[in-house]
Amino acid sequence: MSIHNIVRARSRHTEGEAGFTLIELLVVVIVIGILAAIAIPAYLVAQQHAKESAVISDLTNLKAAVVSLDLRNDSMPTALPATTTALTSTWTDAGATLSQFTTNVIYKPGTGTGFCVAGLSVTGTVFVSVDAKNVVPSSQTTLTAACP
């Protein structure tokens, strides 16, 4: 096929078609809508999971700080009330953190070396760890109920 034939075929193609048809545009819009309907809920679930993972990380760090302060002072640290929304330098120096996704935390010493930590996520989920076990979601809806 010569250059002349290609140019002539191209000019015929552009003369007859000025753009996309309405059906083609509707199909594209529908496909984009279906993809968005699938992707947006998955994104929201992943976002909630990330926020709750930050709270779990904060509580794990708080547990480590409790143990650190216990070893440093040879006694369990004093309790943190359920209204705690910021940590003092004593706690942060020991390794405790409080992310933007943790609304507040509580720490209560138990008997011997036992203790309870709990935190409230911005998603409304309460997480708890008793006696240095794993941090898990609590069936309780308040920090004081999670750490009796």
mmCIF file of C-alpha atoms in Angstrom:
data_model
loop_
_atom_site.group_PDB
_atom_site.id
_atom_site.type_symbol
_atom_site.label_atom_id
_atom_site.label_comp_id
_atom_site.label_asym_id
_atom_site.label_seq_id
_atom_site.Cartn_x
_atom_site.Cartn_y
_atom_site.Cartn_z
ATOM 1 C CA MET A 1 0.000 0.000 0.000
ATOM 2 C CA SER A 2 1.464 3.332 -0.984
ATOM 3 C CA ILE A 3 1.543 6.527 1.039
ATOM 4 C CA HIS A 4 -1.003 8.038 -1.301
ATOM 5 C CA ASN A 5 -3.500 5.223 -0.580
ATOM 6 C CA ILE A 6 -2.993 5.569 3.205
ATOM 7 C CA VAL A 7 -3.591 9.322 3.123
ATOM 8 C CA ARG A 8 -6.690 8.861 0.979
ATOM 9 C CA ALA A 9 -8.073 6.126 3.296
ATOM 10 C CA ARG A 10 -7.408 8.291 6.354
ATOM 11 C CA SER A 11 -9.137 11.330 4.872
ATOM 12 C CA ARG A 12 -12.216 9.220 4.069
ATOM 13 C CA HIS A 13 -12.262 7.903 7.635
ATOM 14 C CA THR A 14 -12.143 11.350 9.229
ATOM 15 C CA GLU A 15 -14.709 12.826 6.862
ATOM 16 C CA GLY A 16 -17.336 10.244 7.776
ATOM 17 C CA GLU A 17 -16.774 10.150 11.544
ATOM 18 C CA ALA A 18 -16.610 13.280 13.654
ATOM 19 C CA GLY A 19 -16.179 11.574 17.045
ATOM 20 C CA PHE A 20 -17.614 8.978 19.386
ATOM 21 C CA THR A 21 -21.232 7.988 19.147
ATOM 22 C CA LEU A 22 -23.587 8.469 22.064
ATOM 23 C CA ILE A 23 -23.747 4.702 22.602
ATOM 24 C CA GLU A 24 -19.960 4.455 22.825
ATOM 25 C CA LEU A 25 -19.842 7.245 25.389
ATOM 26 C CA LEU A 26 -22.636 5.636 27.432
ATOM 27 C CA VAL A 27 -20.813 2.291 27.451
ATOM 28 C CA VAL A 28 -17.630 3.972 28.704
ATOM 29 C CA VAL A 29 -19.511 5.852 31.431
ATOM 30 C CA ILE A 30 -21.281 2.659 32.547
ATOM 31 C CA VAL A 31 -18.000 0.724 32.692
ATOM 32 C CA ILE A 32 -16.390 3.499 34.763
ATOM 33 C CA GLY A 33 -19.415 3.492 37.086
ATOM 34 C CA ILE A 34 -19.183 -0.263 37.605
ATOM 35 C CA LEU A 35 -15.472 -0.044 38.360
ATOM 36 C CA ALA A 36 -16.083 2.772 40.848
ATOM 37 C CA ALA A 37 -18.880 0.792 42.532
ATOM 38 C CA ILE A 38 -16.441 -2.057 43.065
ATOM 39 C CA ALA A 39 -13.389 -0.020 44.082
ATOM 40 C CA ILE A 40 -14.852 2.563 46.489
ATOM 41 C CA PRO A 41 -16.219 0.119 49.122
ATOM 42 C CA ALA A 42 -12.970 -1.848 49.030
ATOM 43 C CA TYR A 43 -11.022 1.368 49.567
ATOM 44 C CA LEU A 44 -13.211 2.391 52.515
ATOM 45 C CA VAL A 45 -12.729 -1.007 54.193
ATOM 46 C CA ALA A 46 -8.963 -0.780 53.686
ATOM 47 C CA GLN A 47 -8.957 2.746 55.130
ATOM 48 C CA GLN A 48 -10.859 1.611 58.244
ATOM 49 C CA HIS A 49 -8.514 -1.340 58.681
ATOM 50 C CA ALA A 50 -5.494 0.992 58.482
ATOM 51 C CA LYS A 51 -6.933 3.292 61.161
ATOM 52 C CA GLU A 52 -7.594 0.361 63.466
ATOM 53 C CA SER A 53 -4.107 -1.029 62.836
ATOM 54 C CA ALA A 54 -2.700 2.294 64.049
ATOM 55 C CA VAL A 55 -4.604 1.884 67.339
ATOM 56 C CA ILE A 56 -3.321 -1.682 67.722
ATOM 57 C CA SER A 57 0.206 -0.372 67.171
ATOM 58 C CA ASP A 58 -0.311 2.383 69.764
ATOM 59 C CA LEU A 59 -1.527 -0.148 72.347
ATOM 60 C CA THR A 60 1.377 -2.481 71.606
ATOM 61 C CA ASN A 61 3.761 0.451 72.170
ATOM 62 C CA LEU A 62 1.907 1.378 75.380
ATOM 63 C CA LYS A 63 2.330 -2.197 76.662
ATOM 64 C CA ALA A 64 6.054 -2.024 75.932
ATOM 65 C CA ALA A 65 6.235 1.332 77.730
ATOM 66 C CA VAL A 66 4.499 -0.143 80.805
ATOM 67 C CA VAL A 67 7.038 -2.960 80.953
ATOM 68 C CA SER A 68 9.900 -0.500 80.382
ATOM 69 C CA LEU A 69 8.727 1.801 83.166
ATOM 70 C CA ASP A 70 8.196 -1.183 85.467
ATOM 71 C CA LEU A 71 11.760 -2.334 84.886
ATOM 72 C CA ARG A 72 13.188 1.184 85.152
ATOM 73 C CA ASN A 73 11.386 2.121 88.395
ATOM 74 C CA ASP A 74 11.058 -1.359 89.899
ATOM 75 C CA SER A 75 7.300 -0.792 90.213
ATOM 76 C CA MET A 76 4.325 -0.550 87.912
ATOM 77 C CA PRO A 77 3.605 2.972 86.629
ATOM 78 C CA THR A 78 0.574 4.864 87.861
ATOM 79 C CA ALA A 79 -2.670 4.387 85.981
ATOM 80 C CA LEU A 80 -3.732 6.426 82.973
ATOM 81 C CA PRO A 81 -7.400 7.481 83.117
ATOM 82 C CA ALA A 82 -9.812 6.717 80.268
ATOM 83 C CA THR A 83 -9.790 10.410 79.380
ATOM 84 C CA THR A 84 -6.118 10.323 78.341
ATOM 85 C CA THR A 85 -5.792 11.954 74.915
ATOM 86 C CA ALA A 86 -2.097 12.865 75.141
ATOM 87 C CA LEU A 87 0.905 11.208 76.728
ATOM 88 C CA THR A 88 3.454 12.831 79.001
ATOM 89 C CA SER A 89 7.148 12.723 78.196
ATOM 90 C CA THR A 90 7.588 9.925 80.748
ATOM 91 C CA TRP A 91 5.398 7.702 78.596
ATOM 92 C CA THR A 92 6.768 8.816 75.229
ATOM 93 C CA ASP A 93 10.354 8.442 76.445
ATOM 94 C CA ALA A 94 9.483 4.866 77.390
ATOM 95 C CA GLY A 95 8.203 4.236 73.844
ATOM 96 C CA ALA A 96 4.465 4.894 74.044
ATOM 97 C CA THR A 97 2.785 6.506 71.045
ATOM 98 C CA LEU A 98 -0.611 8.009 70.376
ATOM 99 C CA SER A 99 -1.522 8.399 66.699
ATOM 100 C CA GLN A 100 -4.181 10.618 65.224
ATOM 101 C CA PHE A 101 -6.459 7.590 64.867
ATOM 102 C CA THR A 102 -6.453 6.788 68.602
ATOM 103 C CA THR A 103 -8.916 9.067 70.354
ATOM 104 C CA ASN A 104 -7.912 8.044 73.883
ATOM 105 C CA VAL A 105 -6.288 5.252 75.892
ATOM 106 C CA ILE A 106 -6.472 3.784 79.369
ATOM 107 C CA TYR A 107 -3.929 1.852 81.427
ATOM 108 C CA LYS A 108 -4.716 0.148 84.722
ATOM 109 C CA PRO A 109 -2.158 -1.805 86.735
ATOM 110 C CA GLY A 110 -3.328 -5.171 87.981
ATOM 111 C CA THR A 111 -1.977 -7.524 90.580
ATOM 112 C CA GLY A 112 1.735 -8.276 90.456
ATOM 113 C CA THR A 113 2.998 -7.555 86.978
ATOM 114 C CA GLY A 114 -0.440 -7.788 85.362
ATOM 115 C CA PHE A 115 -2.038 -4.793 83.698
ATOM 116 C CA CYS A 116 -4.691 -3.771 81.202
ATOM 117 C CA VAL A 117 -4.432 -1.301 78.328
ATOM 118 C CA ALA A 118 -7.266 -0.259 76.044
ATOM 119 C CA GLY A 119 -7.700 2.267 73.281
ATOM 120 C CA LEU A 120 -10.556 3.782 71.331
ATOM 121 C CA SER A 121 -10.224 4.093 67.563
ATOM 122 C CA VAL A 122 -11.702 6.966 65.554
ATOM 123 C CA THR A 123 -13.820 4.243 63.934
ATOM 124 C CA GLY A 124 -15.485 3.640 67.327
ATOM 125 C CA THR A 125 -13.890 0.247 67.992
ATOM 126 C CA VAL A 126 -12.401 -0.406 71.432
ATOM 127 C CA PHE A 127 -9.234 -2.510 71.532
ATOM 128 C CA VAL A 128 -7.888 -4.139 74.701
ATOM 129 C CA SER A 129 -4.944 -6.158 75.983
ATOM 130 C CA VAL A 130 -4.945 -7.763 79.426
ATOM 131 C CA ASP A 131 -1.827 -9.155 81.126
ATOM 132 C CA ALA A 132 0.463 -8.512 78.142
ATOM 133 C CA LYS A 133 -1.571 -10.656 75.736
ATOM 134 C CA ASN A 134 -2.298 -9.670 72.147
ATOM 135 C CA VAL A 135 -4.300 -6.551 71.411
ATOM 136 C CA VAL A 136 -7.792 -7.576 70.286
ATOM 137 C CA PRO A 137 -11.089 -5.840 69.584
ATOM 138 C CA SER A 138 -13.211 -5.664 72.715
ATOM 139 C CA SER A 139 -16.884 -6.504 73.011
ATOM 140 C CA GLN A 140 -17.145 -3.492 75.326
ATOM 141 C CA THR A 141 -18.008 -0.055 73.988
ATOM 142 C CA THR A 142 -16.103 2.027 76.556
ATOM 143 C CA LEU A 143 -12.522 1.981 77.802
ATOM 144 C CA THR A 144 -13.477 1.727 81.465
ATOM 145 C CA ALA A 145 -15.603 -1.344 80.720
ATOM 146 C CA ALA A 146 -12.798 -2.898 78.649
ATOM 147 C CA CYS A 147 -10.295 -2.435 81.523
ATOM 148 C CA PRO A 148 -12.320 -3.027 84.695
#
